[in-house]
Amino acid sequence: MNGDEMVTVYIMGKKHRVPANLTIMKAMEYAGYQLRRGAGCRGGFCGACSTIYRMRGSFRLQVALACQKMVEDGMIITQLPFIPSEKKRYRLEKLKPDAGVFLEYFPEIARCLSCNTCTKACPQDLMVMDYVQAALRGDIKTAAELSFDCLSCGLCAVRCPAEIVPYHIGQLARRLYSRYIVGPSEQVQNRVMEIEKGRYDEEIQRLKSLDINMLREIYSRRE
Amino acid sequence: MRESISLVEETRRERVGRSFPFMSMEERRRILEEWHPDYKPGTKRPLMIGPSRGMIVPHEVADILEAHPLIDPDEIDVTDLEYDVDVLVIGAGGAGLSAALTAQESGIDREGILMVQKLRLGDSNSKMSQGGIQAAVGPDDSPALHFLDIMGGGLFANKPELVEILAKEGPDVIRWHESLGVIYDKNPDGTMKLISGGGTCRNRMHTCKDYTGLEIIRVLLDEFLNREIPYLEFTCAVELLTDDKGEVVGAVLWDMDSDEYRVVRAKSTILATGGFGRLHIQGFETTNHYGATGDGIVLAYHVGAVLRDLDATQYHPTGAAYPEQLVGQLCTEALRGRGAQPVNRLGELFVHPLETRDAESAAIIRECYGRDLGVTTPTGMRGVWLDTPLIDILHGPGTIEREFHAMYRMFGRFNIDIRKEPILVFPTLHYMNGGVEINPMAETSIPGLFAAGEVCGGVHGKNRLMGNSQLDLYVFGRRAGRYAAERARKVQAGRPTLNHVERYERWLEEAGIKTSRKAPLLLPEYRGKKTLEHIIKLL
Ligand SMILES: Cc1cc2nc3c(=O)[nH]c(=O)nc-3n(C[C@H](O)[C@H](O)[C@H](O)COP(=O)(O)OP(=O)(O)OC[C@H]3O[C@@H](n4cnc5c(N)ncnc54)[C@H](O)[C@@H]3O)c2cc1C
Ligand code: SF4
Ligand code: SF4
Ligand code: FES
């Protein structure tokens, strides 16, 4: 694409001409905004930049990550500075890994309409509805796996007609899966014990006591 | 660009299984001196003021250290306390979150802790790490071998007592993460899946697919919220507070929503503000998040804390150079590890894919600027190809989709299918090797001020190895939390002043520094045409 092409966008209703090869995020900056909320990693890894837009002449309300979506001519844009959602408090070590846990903390999941709106909204292309349903069934492994790439951007929650907050459910599923279904690694625990017993102290002390040339020598000969 | 892609496709077949020889020691020395940004003359200067006066640092770092403090002591009444806490944590990345959790576990009441964070909780470099975290748990591995690797990687400039701790407490960090519910990749028999990383003699990298940082951070954050530890988002620390003895007793905050200042007194203050990628050293693009403006080194230097190793900056050889939307973003080292080759505009090999990060970067820069064999993008960036389709050719179809989820998605969003097309890359500013000097208790040289994570110097010497930063966050983040809690139980917080700000102004004046610059920067400046600038000051 030619770097000089310009398009018209409407940032919170104000009209701006911006280069066509920019993301929504950079287009806002080009238009003079210094972002405070609504920017984090700037690379599609954090979910801080949730944005809603509509194309002129279209009835469809669309969602995107501002740092990952390019501007298009006629876009009407607003960022979501914050997603109102309540994070349920729990003590992981007191929970039981079954369907009951999800119904206790997120009773609203029983109202899921299977409308798939959440899945369509997800900028990570996750099967959001499927992980919500898996949690409802108590299939923690599936819920954990399907939600693994979630950025907590909140766009699924904003769109859900049943007012479910899928990403909190995915988070609980993943923590339960790791702690109770996979469980701790014996190999790691054994190594921690060895270290606590001082098994490696002598060797490290010896390395620490060497002068730098000796250390360099040992380093370059290590296998 | 299309034409050049065809050349890459034409040569791909005959490149399969072929390699480029590693450089000799002498070639490496020469290419680094000629082409690595850290060796380029005229890009650094000695600091003229403060306890680390004389230390050579990049101009961009000297500029923020030789700048006026952002706040005017006459305009703020620092005795008007809005918060009076035991432990103040500045920065909610991996180091800050683990410090806050550990301070509470060490007996500080949750109400006695305050977390302040410039962006949203958790949004940080920590969340972006893809590659993994090192810890010596393998049967053929040991903390002693890990110790050697860290020292060698750091060119033996590290503080050995910090390296010892990093190596020895690694396995316990993994144990801690697992107990909190982090999902690490495992082998079918339940042992940890360990992969190799540059500069290490054993496979000791633990991963959570290629979303390692995301997975760890969201678990710590969930736990942090569960424990109801108080926090302020979109609030920056703009200055520290000192008492009449010069000890740190809290900070002045700036609320980014209301533009108001707030004063926090604290018995212990923990700096966990991360690195400086957004200073764009020498005009380089960066992998770092939006808030990485080096605030922590500025705050610490204002109160007189000693800095170290800031002369060495880490560039990652393969940042994205195209499309525009991804410029600077990390293309993980593992791509090269699995067989992707760097090739020039003509489709030719010019460097071994697994040289050390500095030599690999220098070779790519030379190809683009010295030999003019790079590809120029529509926005004027230059880069070389990283021939990713080789990965599926070498390891079978489906490998990329399975192992490089984040990478495949990142480019797929811009209609680039990395299974079929090469990607354009150029070195990108990645990591602040040096920083505020700490001791094994995560104390800085100023009592009351602790530091952990990328803001620190000493752990990694002149060069950090992949995976050791993630480890550093949790090892020293937890130590900072523990020792900050210990101090908070023993001391009374003194009366807060901004005396050090006045002293800093005097230092500037005595050194004859006349400038309108102010620091910390808090946010990078990208408004207007600055959005479009990619001027790498190489020529
Ligand atoms: C893309 C990428 C990939 C990486 N991959 C790896 C890897 O695979 N393995 C590895 O070991 N390392 C990796 N690293 C390096 C590693 O992730 C970082 O060094 C590390 O995360 C730094 O953690 P931190 O907690 O010190 O700082 P950060 O995680 O950056 O957190 C600092 C926080 O402090 C906040 N802050 C800054 N200034 C202020 C202020 N004035 N007031 C209040 N808050 C403030 C910031 O907003 C930020 O949230 C990677 C880095 C990047 C950028
Ligand atoms: S599942 Fe929801 S919160 Fe997670 S990335 Fe998708 S839309 Fe965002
Ligand atoms: S949008 Fe809500 S109701 Fe519809 S499928 Fe998703 S979770 Fe269920
Ligand atoms: S800023 Fe992190 S996903 Fe867009």
PDB file of N, CA, C and O and ligand atoms in Angstrom, chain A residues 25 38-50 65-68 151, chain B residues 123, ligand 4:
ATOM      1  N   MET A  25      -4.942   2.787  16.768  1.00  0.00           N
ATOM      2  CA  MET A  25      -4.169   3.421  17.834  1.00  0.00           C
ATOM      3  C   MET A  25      -3.268   4.531  17.287  1.00  0.00           C
ATOM      4  O   MET A  25      -3.274   5.659  17.776  1.00  0.00           O
ATOM      5  N   GLY A  38      -6.260   2.920  27.456  1.00  0.00           N
ATOM      6  CA  GLY A  38      -6.458   2.373  26.111  1.00  0.00           C
ATOM      7  C   GLY A  38      -5.202   2.022  25.350  1.00  0.00           C
ATOM      8  O   GLY A  38      -5.245   1.805  24.151  1.00  0.00           O
ATOM      9  N   ALA A  39      -4.034   1.960  26.023  1.00  0.00           N
ATOM     10  CA  ALA A  39      -2.819   1.476  25.363  1.00  0.00           C
ATOM     11  C   ALA A  39      -1.976   0.728  26.385  1.00  0.00           C
ATOM     12  O   ALA A  39      -1.879   1.134  27.532  1.00  0.00           O
ATOM     13  N   GLY A  40      -1.387  -0.361  25.950  1.00  0.00           N
ATOM     14  CA  GLY A  40      -0.507  -1.125  26.845  1.00  0.00           C
ATOM     15  C   GLY A  40       0.685  -1.612  26.048  1.00  0.00           C
ATOM     16  O   GLY A  40       1.611  -0.886  25.766  1.00  0.00           O
ATOM     17  N   CYS A  41       0.588  -2.875  25.599  1.00  0.00           N
ATOM     18  CA  CYS A  41       1.724  -3.471  24.897  1.00  0.00           C
ATOM     19  C   CYS A  41       1.910  -2.899  23.500  1.00  0.00           C
ATOM     20  O   CYS A  41       2.988  -2.941  22.945  1.00  0.00           O
ATOM     21  N   ARG A  42       0.878  -2.403  22.885  1.00  0.00           N
ATOM     22  CA  ARG A  42       0.867  -1.910  21.510  1.00  0.00           C
ATOM     23  C   ARG A  42       1.197  -3.021  20.517  1.00  0.00           C
ATOM     24  O   ARG A  42       1.586  -2.718  19.382  1.00  0.00           O
ATOM     25  N   GLY A  43       1.030  -4.253  20.906  1.00  0.00           N
ATOM     26  CA  GLY A  43       1.391  -5.337  19.993  1.00  0.00           C
ATOM     27  C   GLY A  43       0.445  -6.525  20.041  1.00  0.00           C
ATOM     28  O   GLY A  43       0.818  -7.625  19.655  1.00  0.00           O
ATOM     29  N   GLY A  44      -0.764  -6.346  20.546  1.00  0.00           N
ATOM     30  CA  GLY A  44      -1.712  -7.457  20.526  1.00  0.00           C
ATOM     31  C   GLY A  44      -1.495  -8.490  21.615  1.00  0.00           C
ATOM     32  O   GLY A  44      -1.919  -9.627  21.485  1.00  0.00           O
ATOM     33  N   PHE A  45      -0.827  -8.105  22.704  1.00  0.00           N
ATOM     34  CA  PHE A  45      -0.555  -9.074  23.774  1.00  0.00           C
ATOM     35  C   PHE A  45      -1.244  -8.767  25.097  1.00  0.00           C
ATOM     36  O   PHE A  45      -1.146  -9.550  26.020  1.00  0.00           O
ATOM     37  N   CYS A  46      -1.892  -7.589  25.226  1.00  0.00           N
ATOM     38  CA  CYS A  46      -2.357  -7.250  26.578  1.00  0.00           C
ATOM     39  C   CYS A  46      -3.854  -7.004  26.692  1.00  0.00           C
ATOM     40  O   CYS A  46      -4.414  -7.084  27.773  1.00  0.00           O
ATOM     41  N   GLY A  47      -4.521  -6.644  25.621  1.00  0.00           N
ATOM     42  CA  GLY A  47      -5.963  -6.419  25.693  1.00  0.00           C
ATOM     43  C   GLY A  47      -6.380  -5.099  26.317  1.00  0.00           C
ATOM     44  O   GLY A  47      -7.520  -4.945  26.749  1.00  0.00           O
ATOM     45  N   ALA A  48      -5.462  -4.112  26.339  1.00  0.00           N
ATOM     46  CA  ALA A  48      -5.801  -2.823  26.960  1.00  0.00           C
ATOM     47  C   ALA A  48      -6.552  -1.892  26.016  1.00  0.00           C
ATOM     48  O   ALA A  48      -7.082  -0.879  26.451  1.00  0.00           O
ATOM     49  N   CYS A  49      -6.568  -2.202  24.722  1.00  0.00           N
ATOM     50  CA  CYS A  49      -6.964  -1.182  23.744  1.00  0.00           C
ATOM     51  C   CYS A  49      -8.284  -1.488  23.059  1.00  0.00           C
ATOM     52  O   CYS A  49      -8.475  -1.155  21.886  1.00  0.00           O
ATOM     53  N   SER A  50      -9.210  -2.090  23.798  1.00  0.00           N
ATOM     54  CA  SER A  50     -10.503  -2.453  23.212  1.00  0.00           C
ATOM     55  C   SER A  50     -11.206  -1.239  22.622  1.00  0.00           C
ATOM     56  O   SER A  50     -11.246  -0.174  23.235  1.00  0.00           O
ATOM     57  N   LEU A  65      -9.147  -4.613  18.581  1.00  0.00           N
ATOM     58  CA  LEU A  65      -8.054  -4.076  19.381  1.00  0.00           C
ATOM     59  C   LEU A  65      -7.446  -2.925  18.579  1.00  0.00           C
ATOM     60  O   LEU A  65      -7.060  -3.108  17.419  1.00  0.00           O
ATOM     61  N   ALA A  66      -7.350  -1.758  19.200  1.00  0.00           N
ATOM     62  CA  ALA A  66      -6.912  -0.565  18.452  1.00  0.00           C
ATOM     63  C   ALA A  66      -5.502  -0.719  17.903  1.00  0.00           C
ATOM     64  O   ALA A  66      -5.170  -0.146  16.880  1.00  0.00           O
ATOM     65  N   CYS A  67      -4.660  -1.497  18.580  1.00  0.00           N
ATOM     66  CA  CYS A  67      -3.280  -1.616  18.104  1.00  0.00           C
ATOM     67  C   CYS A  67      -3.146  -2.647  17.005  1.00  0.00           C
ATOM     68  O   CYS A  67      -2.077  -2.808  16.426  1.00  0.00           O
ATOM     69  N   GLN A  68      -4.213  -3.386  16.716  1.00  0.00           N
ATOM     70  CA  GLN A  68      -4.124  -4.467  15.742  1.00  0.00           C
ATOM     71  C   GLN A  68      -5.016  -4.250  14.531  1.00  0.00           C
ATOM     72  O   GLN A  68      -4.963  -5.005  13.575  1.00  0.00           O
ATOM     73  N   LEU A 151      -6.778 -12.479  26.297  1.00  0.00           N
ATOM     74  CA  LEU A 151      -6.048 -11.280  26.723  1.00  0.00           C
ATOM     75  C   LEU A 151      -6.827 -10.456  27.753  1.00  0.00           C
ATOM     76  O   LEU A 151      -6.421  -9.343  28.074  1.00  0.00           O
TER      77      LEU A 151
ATOM     78  N   ASP B 123      -0.417  -4.522  32.743  1.00  0.00           N
ATOM     79  CA  ASP B 123       0.037  -4.180  31.392  1.00  0.00           C
ATOM     80  C   ASP B 123       1.476  -3.699  31.469  1.00  0.00           C
ATOM     81  O   ASP B 123       1.770  -2.654  32.041  1.00  0.00           O
TER      82      ASP B 123
HETATM   83  S1  FES C   4      -2.245  -2.277  23.407  1.00  0.00           S
HETATM   84 FE1  FES C   4      -2.034  -4.355  24.127  1.00  0.00          FE
HETATM   85  S2  FES C   4      -3.433  -5.421  22.856  1.00  0.00           S
HETATM   86 FE2  FES C   4      -3.471  -3.419  22.027  1.00  0.00          FE
END
